[in-house]
Amino acid sequence: MTGLRPSRESDVAAAREIFRLLGDLPLAMVRISEFMNDRSYSYEEFLPVYKKLAKRIYASSVPPMQYGHTLDTVWEASFERLSTESKTLLNFLSFFDPDNIPESIMTNARANICEPDLRFFIYDSEVIRLSDNIFRDAVVGLTKASLVSHLSARKALSIHRLVQFTVFSRLTPSDTSVFLKSAIRMLSYSFPNSWNETTNHHDDGWQSWEAFQQIFPHITWLMRLVETHSLTVADIEIFAELIFRAGTYLWEKEKPTTAQSFFRFGLQLNLRPPTQNYAQAYRYLGHIALDLARPKAALSAYQQAVSLREALYGPNSPSVANVYSSIACSYAGQGNVKEAFEYLSKAVDIHTIDDTLLMNLAEKQIMQFKYPKHSGNIILLARIKHAEGLKKEAKQLALQTISIRKGLFGKKGPRVADSMFTVGRMLEEGGEDALAAKYYREIIDMSRGTPEMQGHLARSLWFLAGIEGWVGDYDKAAHARG
């Protein structure tokens, strides 16, 4: 719509990012096109301006003639006919992903929304009938005005992106702040929070991930609003924790690259370290780096987590010991079993008998674990046994993790590749080169064209090349290492 052709790759990338931020809204595209043309901006020049001043840009631009009647005349008439509660609800809906907004998010009393104008959302047990009726009436008012659709089967609402965009662009800074704060609280309390809990099950809320699938698009939407419009978040700690929980969900669903971007986004929110959330986020960045076959990067993140937890809890706390066990995994991933032993010993020295550290559990319990992170514990145990000379037991443990991870994540993915690589290295060290090469080739096949698998691809190519060279197939070896 701008009539401008991107002049170079950086301009193309900026144009794509602008259209992503706009959310494919035609009116938004028309308005920013006018703004760019008036000021002779390239896409690359406009992107940082848009990120800082988006709301001001929309406020200063005049809708084209073809939109004037639709959005000025009819819109004002429709909006003015709404009840106060319907107007409030419509404004609030601009802070959620528009396609499927579960009513349960907005009517959850646990969120403890204190804003007087929003109290009618909440199903308070003492006034449940009154609040229920007011909320329902507000929804009916919006559906009758054709501003919102009620998805009865899903017990959810949807709103057209153009309507939502127009509503958001007309909010005052004060209203924006109130609605943003309330939306964050509602999302935060909409599913069980085990982000900072330690239980005997080591599960970090695995049971809640199904419920979280409904919440996730709305967290992404809020992140985009905050980034695009440079919104000020009143309670940074709650928002950061919500984003970290979303990142954990992505990590558990084996999307490490996207999960990494969520943790980095949260860490850029001007949290005041050291905080519990800050330290925990760095530990998860370490977990993600291990999944990406980057054990040195994992070690760096874990060391940052240790430093933060020592400042919070002291050097001999169980929280620090937990990270020591993670550091052991990163050293084992680098083939440095001696350092891995040392950090596990440090962890065992700190932990009490009631702690749930890997080394305090019976091996039989460890080998029965099915939760994703437990397969990582089994891999660590397998590497330790292999270093102790218990080759057969080590290989059996590593093979077991392949089955566990394939059962959880399917036949491909970073964790499956990690288990297969561990087995391949054990086979190679045992002189079973042909079988080891088979594992490396499978990893190579599943890794090509997948960004989060590039670390696994690189190391499998390297070790496969070593085998090919060893057996005299120098052409294949050179090709693999090239």
Short mmCIF file of C-alpha atoms in Angstrom, two decimals:
data_model
loop_
_atom_site.label_atom_id
_atom_site.label_comp_id
_atom_site.label_asym_id
_atom_site.label_seq_id
_atom_site.Cartn_x
_atom_site.Cartn_y
_atom_site.Cartn_z
CA MET A 1 0.00 0.00 0.00
CA THR A 2 2.96 2.33 0.48
CA GLY A 3 4.09 1.91 -3.10
CA LEU A 4 7.63 1.45 -1.77
CA ARG A 5 9.77 -1.50 -2.77
CA PRO A 6 12.25 -2.66 -0.12
CA SER A 7 15.72 -1.68 -1.32
CA ARG A 8 17.79 -4.30 0.54
CA GLU A 9 17.49 -7.37 2.75
CA SER A 10 17.33 -5.34 5.96
CA ASP A 11 14.45 -3.33 4.47
CA VAL A 12 12.62 -6.54 3.52
CA ALA A 13 13.03 -7.86 7.07
CA ALA A 14 11.75 -4.56 8.51
CA ALA A 15 8.70 -4.63 6.20
CA ARG A 16 7.83 -8.15 7.33
CA GLU A 17 8.16 -7.15 10.96
CA ILE A 18 5.92 -4.11 10.44
CA PHE A 19 3.19 -6.21 8.82
CA ARG A 20 3.48 -8.76 11.64
CA LEU A 21 3.00 -6.03 14.22
CA LEU A 22 0.03 -4.61 12.30
CA GLY A 23 -1.72 -7.98 12.40
CA ASP A 24 -2.87 -7.79 8.75
CA LEU A 25 -5.31 -4.95 9.50
CA PRO A 26 -6.14 -3.08 6.27
CA LEU A 27 -6.95 0.24 7.93
CA ALA A 28 -3.76 0.12 9.98
CA MET A 29 -1.78 -0.51 6.80
CA VAL A 30 -3.46 2.44 5.08
CA ARG A 31 -2.67 4.75 7.99
CA ILE A 32 0.98 3.81 8.36
CA SER A 33 1.41 3.97 4.58
CA GLU A 34 0.22 7.57 4.63
CA PHE A 35 2.56 8.35 7.53
CA MET A 36 5.57 6.77 5.79
CA ASN A 37 4.94 8.47 2.46
CA ASP A 38 4.49 11.90 4.03
CA ARG A 39 7.87 11.60 5.75
CA SER A 40 9.72 9.60 3.05
CA TYR A 41 10.53 6.79 5.47
CA SER A 42 11.94 3.48 4.32
CA TYR A 43 10.61 0.37 6.10
CA GLU A 44 13.87 0.08 8.02
CA GLU A 45 13.66 3.72 9.16
CA PHE A 46 9.98 3.47 10.07
CA LEU A 47 10.15 0.29 12.20
CA PRO A 48 11.84 1.79 15.31
CA VAL A 49 9.61 4.88 15.04
CA TYR A 50 6.49 2.68 14.92
CA LYS A 51 7.58 0.63 17.93
CA LYS A 52 7.95 3.77 20.01
CA LEU A 53 5.11 5.94 18.72
CA ALA A 54 2.47 3.61 17.25
CA LYS A 55 -0.47 5.04 19.15
CA ARG A 56 0.53 8.63 18.35
CA ILE A 57 0.84 7.74 14.66
CA TYR A 58 -2.71 6.39 14.55
CA ALA A 59 -4.06 9.36 16.47
CA SER A 60 -2.43 11.90 14.15
CA SER A 61 -3.39 10.28 10.85
CA VAL A 62 -6.74 10.90 9.17
CA PRO A 63 -8.71 7.87 7.92
CA PRO A 64 -9.04 7.77 4.13
CA MET A 65 -12.39 8.83 2.66
CA GLN A 66 -13.51 5.25 1.98
CA TYR A 67 -13.24 4.49 5.72
CA GLY A 68 -14.68 7.75 7.00
CA HIS A 69 -18.36 6.78 7.04
CA THR A 70 -17.71 3.29 8.37
CA LEU A 71 -15.43 4.18 11.23
CA ASP A 72 -16.41 7.70 12.18
CA THR A 73 -20.14 8.10 11.70
CA VAL A 74 -21.46 4.56 12.22
CA TRP A 75 -18.88 3.71 14.85
CA GLU A 76 -19.67 6.70 17.04
CA ALA A 77 -23.39 6.04 16.78
CA SER A 78 -22.99 2.35 17.69
CA PHE A 79 -20.65 3.06 20.59
CA GLU A 80 -22.80 5.78 22.12
CA ARG A 81 -25.84 3.47 22.22
CA LEU A 82 -23.99 0.92 24.37
CA SER A 83 -24.47 0.65 28.12
CA THR A 84 -21.57 1.64 30.37
CA GLU A 85 -20.82 -2.03 31.06
CA SER A 86 -20.86 -2.94 27.36
CA LYS A 87 -18.46 -0.08 26.60
CA THR A 88 -16.13 -1.24 29.38
CA LEU A 89 -16.22 -4.84 28.16
CA LEU A 90 -15.57 -3.77 24.56
CA ASN A 91 -12.58 -1.67 25.61
CA PHE A 92 -11.23 -4.53 27.70
CA LEU A 93 -11.49 -7.04 24.84
CA SER A 94 -8.85 -5.09 22.92
CA PHE A 95 -6.25 -6.61 25.26
CA PHE A 96 -6.92 -10.21 24.20
CA ASP A 97 -6.32 -12.28 21.10
CA PRO A 98 -9.55 -11.54 19.19
CA ASP A 99 -10.43 -14.98 17.83
CA ASN A 100 -11.30 -16.90 20.98
CA ILE A 101 -11.59 -15.15 24.36
CA PRO A 102 -12.87 -17.61 27.01
CA GLU A 103 -15.37 -16.00 29.35
CA SER A 104 -13.78 -17.94 32.19
CA ILE A 105 -10.67 -15.74 31.96
CA MET A 106 -12.65 -12.57 32.64
CA THR A 107 -15.01 -14.00 35.25
CA ASN A 108 -12.43 -15.67 37.49
CA ALA A 109 -12.80 -14.36 41.05
CA ARG A 110 -9.30 -15.59 41.95
CA ALA A 111 -7.83 -12.72 39.92
CA ASN A 112 -9.06 -10.35 42.66
CA ILE A 113 -9.71 -7.45 40.29
CA CYS A 114 -10.16 -4.32 42.41
CA GLU A 115 -10.98 -1.79 39.71
CA PRO A 116 -14.59 -0.65 40.38
CA ASP A 117 -15.48 -0.45 36.68
CA LEU A 118 -14.46 -4.09 36.15
CA ARG A 119 -16.04 -5.67 39.21
CA PHE A 120 -19.10 -6.76 37.25
CA PHE A 121 -16.90 -9.29 35.40
CA ILE A 122 -16.24 -11.33 38.51
CA TYR A 123 -18.49 -14.15 39.70
CA ASP A 124 -18.23 -13.31 43.38
CA SER A 125 -19.96 -16.00 45.46
CA GLU A 126 -21.90 -13.39 47.44
CA VAL A 127 -23.24 -11.53 44.43
CA ILE A 128 -22.97 -14.21 41.77
CA ARG A 129 -26.44 -13.73 40.34
CA LEU A 130 -26.07 -9.96 40.09
CA SER A 131 -22.59 -10.02 38.54
CA ASP A 132 -23.57 -12.85 36.20
CA ASN A 133 -26.57 -10.90 34.92
CA ILE A 134 -24.59 -7.68 34.45
CA PHE A 135 -21.84 -9.46 32.55
CA ARG A 136 -24.37 -11.30 30.38
CA ASP A 137 -26.21 -8.07 29.66
CA ALA A 138 -22.93 -6.44 28.62
CA VAL A 139 -22.23 -9.30 26.21
CA VAL A 140 -25.76 -9.12 24.78
CA GLY A 141 -25.36 -5.39 24.21
CA LEU A 142 -22.21 -5.99 22.16
CA THR A 143 -23.64 -8.86 20.14
CA LYS A 144 -26.79 -6.89 19.29
CA ALA A 145 -24.59 -4.05 18.03
CA SER A 146 -22.66 -6.61 15.92
CA LEU A 147 -19.43 -5.57 17.62
CA VAL A 148 -18.74 -8.95 19.21
CA SER A 149 -19.68 -12.56 18.43
CA HIS A 150 -20.70 -14.96 21.18
CA LEU A 151 -19.27 -18.46 20.62
CA SER A 152 -21.81 -20.37 22.70
CA ALA A 153 -20.32 -23.84 22.23
CA ARG A 154 -16.93 -22.64 23.49
CA LYS A 155 -18.31 -20.22 26.08
CA ALA A 156 -16.12 -17.58 24.51
CA LEU A 157 -16.23 -14.24 22.68
CA SER A 158 -14.62 -13.09 19.46
CA ILE A 159 -14.13 -9.60 18.08
CA HIS A 160 -13.21 -8.46 14.57
CA ARG A 161 -9.64 -7.21 14.39
CA LEU A 162 -10.66 -3.94 12.77
CA VAL A 163 -13.15 -3.22 15.55
CA GLN A 164 -10.58 -4.18 18.15
CA PHE A 165 -7.93 -2.01 16.54
CA THR A 166 -10.25 1.00 16.47
CA VAL A 167 -11.25 0.51 20.11
CA PHE A 168 -7.66 0.25 21.29
CA SER A 169 -6.53 3.31 19.33
CA ARG A 170 -9.14 5.45 21.13
CA LEU A 171 -8.23 4.48 24.69
CA THR A 172 -6.72 7.09 27.01
CA PRO A 173 -3.33 6.32 28.61
CA SER A 174 -5.07 5.99 31.97
CA ASP A 175 -7.60 3.45 30.67
CA THR A 176 -4.87 1.56 28.84
CA SER A 177 -2.90 1.21 32.08
CA VAL A 178 -5.92 -0.05 34.03
CA PHE A 179 -7.00 -2.58 31.40
CA LEU A 180 -3.45 -3.85 30.84
CA LYS A 181 -2.89 -4.43 34.55
CA SER A 182 -6.22 -6.25 34.88
CA ALA A 183 -5.65 -8.40 31.78
CA ILE A 184 -2.28 -9.52 33.13
CA ARG A 185 -3.82 -10.50 36.47
CA MET A 186 -6.71 -12.34 34.84
CA LEU A 187 -4.38 -14.37 32.62
CA SER A 188 -2.00 -15.06 35.48
CA TYR A 189 -4.76 -16.54 37.63
CA SER A 190 -6.44 -18.51 34.86
CA PHE A 191 -4.38 -21.69 35.28
CA PRO A 192 -2.37 -23.34 38.10
CA ASN A 193 0.90 -21.59 38.85
CA SER A 194 3.72 -23.97 39.78
CA TRP A 195 6.49 -21.86 38.21
CA ASN A 196 8.39 -21.49 41.50
CA GLU A 197 7.14 -24.59 43.31
CA THR A 198 9.23 -27.66 44.09
CA THR A 199 7.27 -30.87 44.60
CA ASN A 200 8.05 -34.55 44.96
CA HIS A 201 6.74 -35.02 41.43
CA HIS A 202 9.18 -32.65 39.68
CA ASP A 203 6.36 -31.80 37.30
CA ASP A 204 6.19 -27.96 37.29
CA GLY A 205 2.49 -28.09 36.41
CA TRP A 206 2.53 -30.60 33.56
CA GLN A 207 -1.13 -31.30 34.34
CA SER A 208 -2.06 -27.67 33.62
CA TRP A 209 -0.61 -27.46 30.10
CA GLU A 210 -3.90 -28.43 28.44
CA ALA A 211 -5.65 -25.54 30.18
CA PHE A 212 -2.74 -23.29 29.32
CA GLN A 213 -3.28 -23.82 25.59
CA GLN A 214 -6.31 -21.52 25.85
CA ILE A 215 -4.33 -18.85 27.67
CA PHE A 216 -1.19 -18.83 25.54
CA PRO A 217 -2.49 -16.79 22.53
CA HIS A 218 -3.58 -14.02 24.89
CA ILE A 219 -0.16 -13.80 26.54
CA THR A 220 1.39 -13.49 23.10
CA TRP A 221 -1.12 -10.76 22.26
CA LEU A 222 -0.22 -8.77 25.39
CA MET A 223 3.48 -9.09 24.63
CA ARG A 224 2.87 -7.68 21.16
CA LEU A 225 0.82 -4.77 22.53
CA VAL A 226 3.49 -3.89 25.08
CA GLU A 227 6.26 -4.10 22.49
CA THR A 228 4.44 -2.32 19.67
CA HIS A 229 2.98 0.54 21.69
CA SER A 230 5.74 0.85 24.33
CA LEU A 231 3.16 0.35 27.08
CA THR A 232 4.21 0.79 30.69
CA VAL A 233 3.51 -2.30 32.80
CA ALA A 234 2.48 -1.47 36.36
CA ASP A 235 3.40 -4.83 37.92
CA ILE A 236 6.46 -6.00 36.01
CA GLU A 237 7.07 -8.98 38.28
CA ILE A 238 3.66 -10.56 37.59
CA PHE A 239 3.92 -9.89 33.85
CA ALA A 240 7.45 -11.31 33.66
CA GLU A 241 6.39 -14.40 35.58
CA LEU A 242 3.44 -14.89 33.21
CA ILE A 243 5.80 -14.71 30.22
CA PHE A 244 8.25 -17.10 31.88
CA ARG A 245 5.40 -19.56 32.48
CA ALA A 246 4.53 -19.27 28.79
CA GLY A 247 8.18 -19.91 27.93
CA THR A 248 8.14 -22.99 30.15
CA TYR A 249 5.05 -24.24 28.34
CA LEU A 250 6.83 -23.82 24.99
CA TRP A 251 9.89 -25.60 26.33
CA GLU A 252 7.80 -28.51 27.56
CA LYS A 253 6.09 -28.67 24.16
CA GLU A 254 9.57 -28.93 22.60
CA LYS A 255 9.71 -25.52 20.96
CA PRO A 256 13.02 -24.39 22.46
CA THR A 257 13.81 -21.57 20.03
CA THR A 258 10.46 -19.84 20.62
CA ALA A 259 10.70 -20.54 24.35
CA GLN A 260 14.09 -18.86 24.41
CA SER A 261 12.60 -15.69 22.87
CA PHE A 262 9.95 -15.58 25.61
CA PHE A 263 12.50 -15.82 28.41
CA ARG A 264 14.64 -13.13 26.81
CA PHE A 265 11.57 -10.89 26.42
CA GLY A 266 10.75 -11.31 30.10
CA LEU A 267 14.32 -10.61 31.20
CA GLN A 268 14.25 -7.31 29.28
CA LEU A 269 11.33 -5.97 31.34
CA ASN A 270 13.57 -4.14 33.81
CA LEU A 271 13.16 -6.65 36.62
CA ARG A 272 15.21 -5.79 39.65
CA PRO A 273 17.65 -8.63 40.18
CA PRO A 274 18.12 -10.62 42.17
CA THR A 275 14.57 -11.98 42.27
CA GLN A 276 13.33 -15.54 42.36
CA ASN A 277 11.77 -15.19 38.90
CA TYR A 278 14.97 -13.73 37.46
CA ALA A 279 17.09 -16.62 38.73
CA GLN A 280 14.59 -19.26 37.63
CA ALA A 281 14.45 -17.76 34.13
CA TYR A 282 18.20 -18.16 33.70
CA ARG A 283 17.98 -21.77 34.79
CA TYR A 284 15.39 -22.43 32.09
CA LEU A 285 17.58 -20.69 29.53
CA GLY A 286 20.19 -23.27 30.50
CA HIS A 287 17.70 -26.11 29.97
CA ILE A 288 16.83 -24.69 26.56
CA ALA A 289 20.48 -24.39 25.55
CA LEU A 290 20.98 -28.07 26.41
CA ASP A 291 18.04 -28.96 24.16
CA LEU A 292 19.67 -26.94 21.38
CA ALA A 293 22.89 -28.97 21.83
CA ARG A 294 24.73 -25.94 23.20
CA PRO A 295 26.12 -27.19 26.55
CA LYS A 296 28.60 -24.29 26.91
CA ALA A 297 25.79 -21.74 26.57
CA ALA A 298 23.80 -23.82 29.07
CA LEU A 299 26.69 -23.67 31.53
CA SER A 300 26.85 -19.87 31.22
CA ALA A 301 23.10 -19.54 31.94
CA TYR A 302 23.30 -21.96 34.88
CA GLN A 303 26.23 -20.03 36.37
CA GLN A 304 24.15 -16.85 36.17
CA ALA A 305 21.31 -18.67 37.94
CA VAL A 306 23.69 -19.85 40.68
CA SER A 307 25.00 -16.33 41.21
CA LEU A 308 21.47 -14.96 41.57
CA ARG A 309 20.29 -17.74 43.89
CA GLU A 310 23.36 -17.38 46.10
CA ALA A 311 22.51 -13.69 46.51
CA LEU A 312 18.91 -14.61 47.39
CA TYR A 313 19.30 -17.71 49.56
CA GLY A 314 22.98 -18.09 50.41
CA PRO A 315 25.62 -20.40 48.90
CA ASN A 316 24.50 -23.56 50.72
CA SER A 317 20.78 -23.47 50.00
CA PRO A 318 18.87 -26.33 48.30
CA SER A 319 17.92 -23.86 45.54
CA VAL A 320 21.60 -23.44 44.67
CA ALA A 321 22.12 -27.21 44.87
CA ASN A 322 19.35 -27.73 42.32
CA VAL A 323 21.26 -25.60 39.83
CA TYR A 324 24.46 -27.51 40.61
CA SER A 325 22.74 -30.64 39.30
CA SER A 326 21.89 -28.72 36.11
CA ILE A 327 25.51 -27.60 35.80
CA ALA A 328 26.48 -31.26 36.05
CA CYS A 329 24.27 -31.95 33.02
CA SER A 330 25.98 -29.20 31.03
CA TYR A 331 29.44 -30.55 31.87
CA ALA A 332 28.33 -34.07 31.00
CA GLY A 333 27.04 -32.74 27.69
CA GLN A 334 30.53 -31.41 26.99
CA GLY A 335 32.05 -34.78 27.83
CA ASN A 336 33.57 -33.43 31.04
CA VAL A 337 32.40 -36.14 33.43
CA LYS A 338 34.94 -35.19 36.12
CA GLU A 339 33.42 -31.72 36.53
CA ALA A 340 29.93 -33.25 36.38
CA PHE A 341 30.85 -35.52 39.32
CA GLU A 342 32.19 -32.57 41.29
CA TYR A 343 29.01 -30.53 40.92
CA LEU A 344 26.80 -33.49 41.74
CA SER A 345 28.88 -34.02 44.88
CA LYS A 346 28.38 -30.36 45.82
CA ALA A 347 24.65 -30.76 45.33
CA VAL A 348 24.47 -33.93 47.43
CA ASP A 349 26.45 -32.27 50.23
CA ILE A 350 23.92 -29.43 50.40
CA HIS A 351 20.66 -31.32 50.03
CA THR A 352 18.87 -32.84 52.99
CA ILE A 353 17.47 -36.35 52.93
CA ASP A 354 13.98 -35.04 52.16
CA ASP A 355 15.06 -33.21 49.01
CA THR A 356 14.02 -34.47 45.62
CA LEU A 357 17.41 -34.22 43.93
CA LEU A 358 18.20 -36.98 41.47
CA MET A 359 20.99 -38.43 43.63
CA ASN A 360 18.65 -38.92 46.61
CA LEU A 361 16.22 -41.06 44.61
CA ALA A 362 16.46 -44.77 44.09
CA GLU A 363 17.58 -45.69 40.58
CA LYS A 364 14.44 -47.78 40.16
CA GLN A 365 12.32 -44.63 40.74
CA ILE A 366 14.40 -42.57 38.32
CA MET A 367 14.08 -45.16 35.57
CA GLN A 368 10.27 -45.18 35.92
CA PHE A 369 9.88 -41.43 35.40
CA LYS A 370 7.84 -40.34 32.37
CA TYR A 371 7.84 -36.56 32.75
CA PRO A 372 10.04 -34.80 30.14
CA LYS A 373 12.68 -33.44 32.50
CA HIS A 374 13.13 -36.83 34.13
CA SER A 375 14.42 -38.28 30.87
CA GLY A 376 17.19 -35.67 31.20
CA ASN A 377 17.93 -37.02 34.69
CA ILE A 378 18.17 -40.52 33.25
CA ILE A 379 20.58 -39.31 30.54
CA LEU A 380 22.80 -37.81 33.24
CA LEU A 381 22.68 -41.06 35.20
CA ALA A 382 23.54 -42.98 32.02
CA ARG A 383 26.58 -40.78 31.36
CA ILE A 384 27.79 -41.22 34.93
CA LYS A 385 27.46 -45.00 34.75
CA HIS A 386 29.26 -44.99 31.40
CA ALA A 387 32.14 -43.05 32.98
CA GLU A 388 32.21 -45.56 35.84
CA GLY A 389 32.69 -48.37 33.34
CA LEU A 390 29.15 -49.75 33.62
CA LYS A 391 28.76 -49.61 29.83
CA LYS A 392 25.87 -52.05 29.44
CA GLU A 393 23.71 -50.41 32.12
CA ALA A 394 24.53 -46.97 30.74
CA LYS A 395 23.46 -47.91 27.23
CA GLN A 396 20.20 -49.45 28.49
CA LEU A 397 19.37 -46.25 30.36
CA ALA A 398 20.13 -44.08 27.34
CA LEU A 399 18.04 -46.32 25.08
CA GLN A 400 15.18 -46.03 27.57
CA THR A 401 15.18 -42.24 27.24
CA ILE A 402 14.73 -42.58 23.47
CA SER A 403 11.50 -44.51 24.09
CA ILE A 404 10.32 -42.05 26.75
CA ARG A 405 10.98 -39.02 24.60
CA LYS A 406 9.47 -40.51 21.45
CA GLY A 407 6.36 -41.35 23.47
CA LEU A 408 6.08 -37.74 24.64
CA PHE A 409 7.23 -35.78 21.60
CA GLY A 410 6.98 -38.08 18.59
CA LYS A 411 9.80 -39.56 16.54
CA LYS A 412 11.64 -36.27 15.98
CA GLY A 413 12.82 -33.29 17.97
CA PRO A 414 15.76 -31.95 20.02
CA ARG A 415 15.32 -34.28 22.99
CA VAL A 416 14.94 -37.39 20.87
CA ALA A 417 18.07 -36.34 18.98
CA ASP A 418 19.95 -35.78 22.26
CA SER A 419 19.16 -39.30 23.48
CA MET A 420 20.06 -40.83 20.13
CA PHE A 421 23.35 -38.93 20.05
CA THR A 422 24.23 -40.17 23.54
CA VAL A 423 23.56 -43.76 22.45
CA GLY A 424 25.58 -43.18 19.27
CA ARG A 425 28.60 -41.96 21.24
CA MET A 426 28.38 -44.96 23.58
CA LEU A 427 28.21 -47.33 20.62
CA GLU A 428 31.14 -45.61 18.92
CA GLU A 429 33.28 -45.82 22.06
CA GLY A 430 32.36 -49.51 22.28
CA GLY A 431 33.63 -50.14 18.76
CA GLU A 432 30.18 -50.50 17.17
CA ASP A 433 30.87 -47.91 14.47
CA ALA A 434 28.30 -49.10 11.94
CA LEU A 435 25.46 -48.92 14.44
CA ALA A 436 26.68 -45.57 15.79
CA ALA A 437 26.76 -44.18 12.24
CA LYS A 438 23.15 -45.30 11.81
CA TYR A 439 22.09 -43.21 14.82
CA TYR A 440 24.05 -40.18 13.57
CA ARG A 441 22.43 -40.43 10.14
CA GLU A 442 18.95 -40.57 11.69
CA ILE A 443 19.71 -37.41 13.66
CA ILE A 444 21.01 -35.70 10.52
CA ASP A 445 17.87 -36.62 8.58
CA MET A 446 15.52 -35.30 11.28
CA SER A 447 17.57 -32.12 11.81
CA ARG A 448 17.84 -30.68 8.32
CA GLY A 449 15.79 -27.52 7.81
CA THR A 450 14.80 -27.25 11.48
CA PRO A 451 16.32 -24.18 13.22
CA GLU A 452 16.30 -25.59 16.76
CA MET A 453 18.05 -28.75 15.54
CA GLN A 454 21.12 -27.11 14.02
CA GLY A 455 23.33 -27.90 17.02
CA HIS A 456 22.33 -31.56 16.82
CA LEU A 457 22.92 -31.54 13.06
CA ALA A 458 26.42 -30.06 13.41
CA ARG A 459 27.72 -32.48 16.01
CA SER A 460 26.19 -35.53 14.34
CA LEU A 461 27.79 -34.56 11.03
CA TRP A 462 31.13 -34.14 12.78
CA PHE A 463 31.11 -37.53 14.49
CA LEU A 464 29.71 -39.29 11.43
CA ALA A 465 32.60 -37.81 9.46
CA GLY A 466 34.98 -39.23 12.04
CA ILE A 467 33.55 -42.72 11.53
CA GLU A 468 33.57 -42.41 7.74
CA GLY A 469 37.21 -41.31 7.85
CA TRP A 470 38.12 -44.13 10.22
CA VAL A 471 36.75 -46.77 7.88
CA GLY A 472 38.54 -45.22 4.89
CA ASP A 473 35.63 -43.48 3.14
CA TYR A 474 37.42 -40.13 2.94
CA ASP A 475 35.08 -38.62 0.35
CA LYS A 476 32.06 -39.12 2.60
CA ALA A 477 34.01 -37.87 5.60
CA ALA A 478 35.08 -34.70 3.82
CA HIS A 479 31.51 -34.11 2.61
CA ALA A 480 30.08 -34.56 6.11
CA ARG A 481 32.58 -32.18 7.72
CA GLY A 482 32.27 -29.67 4.88
#
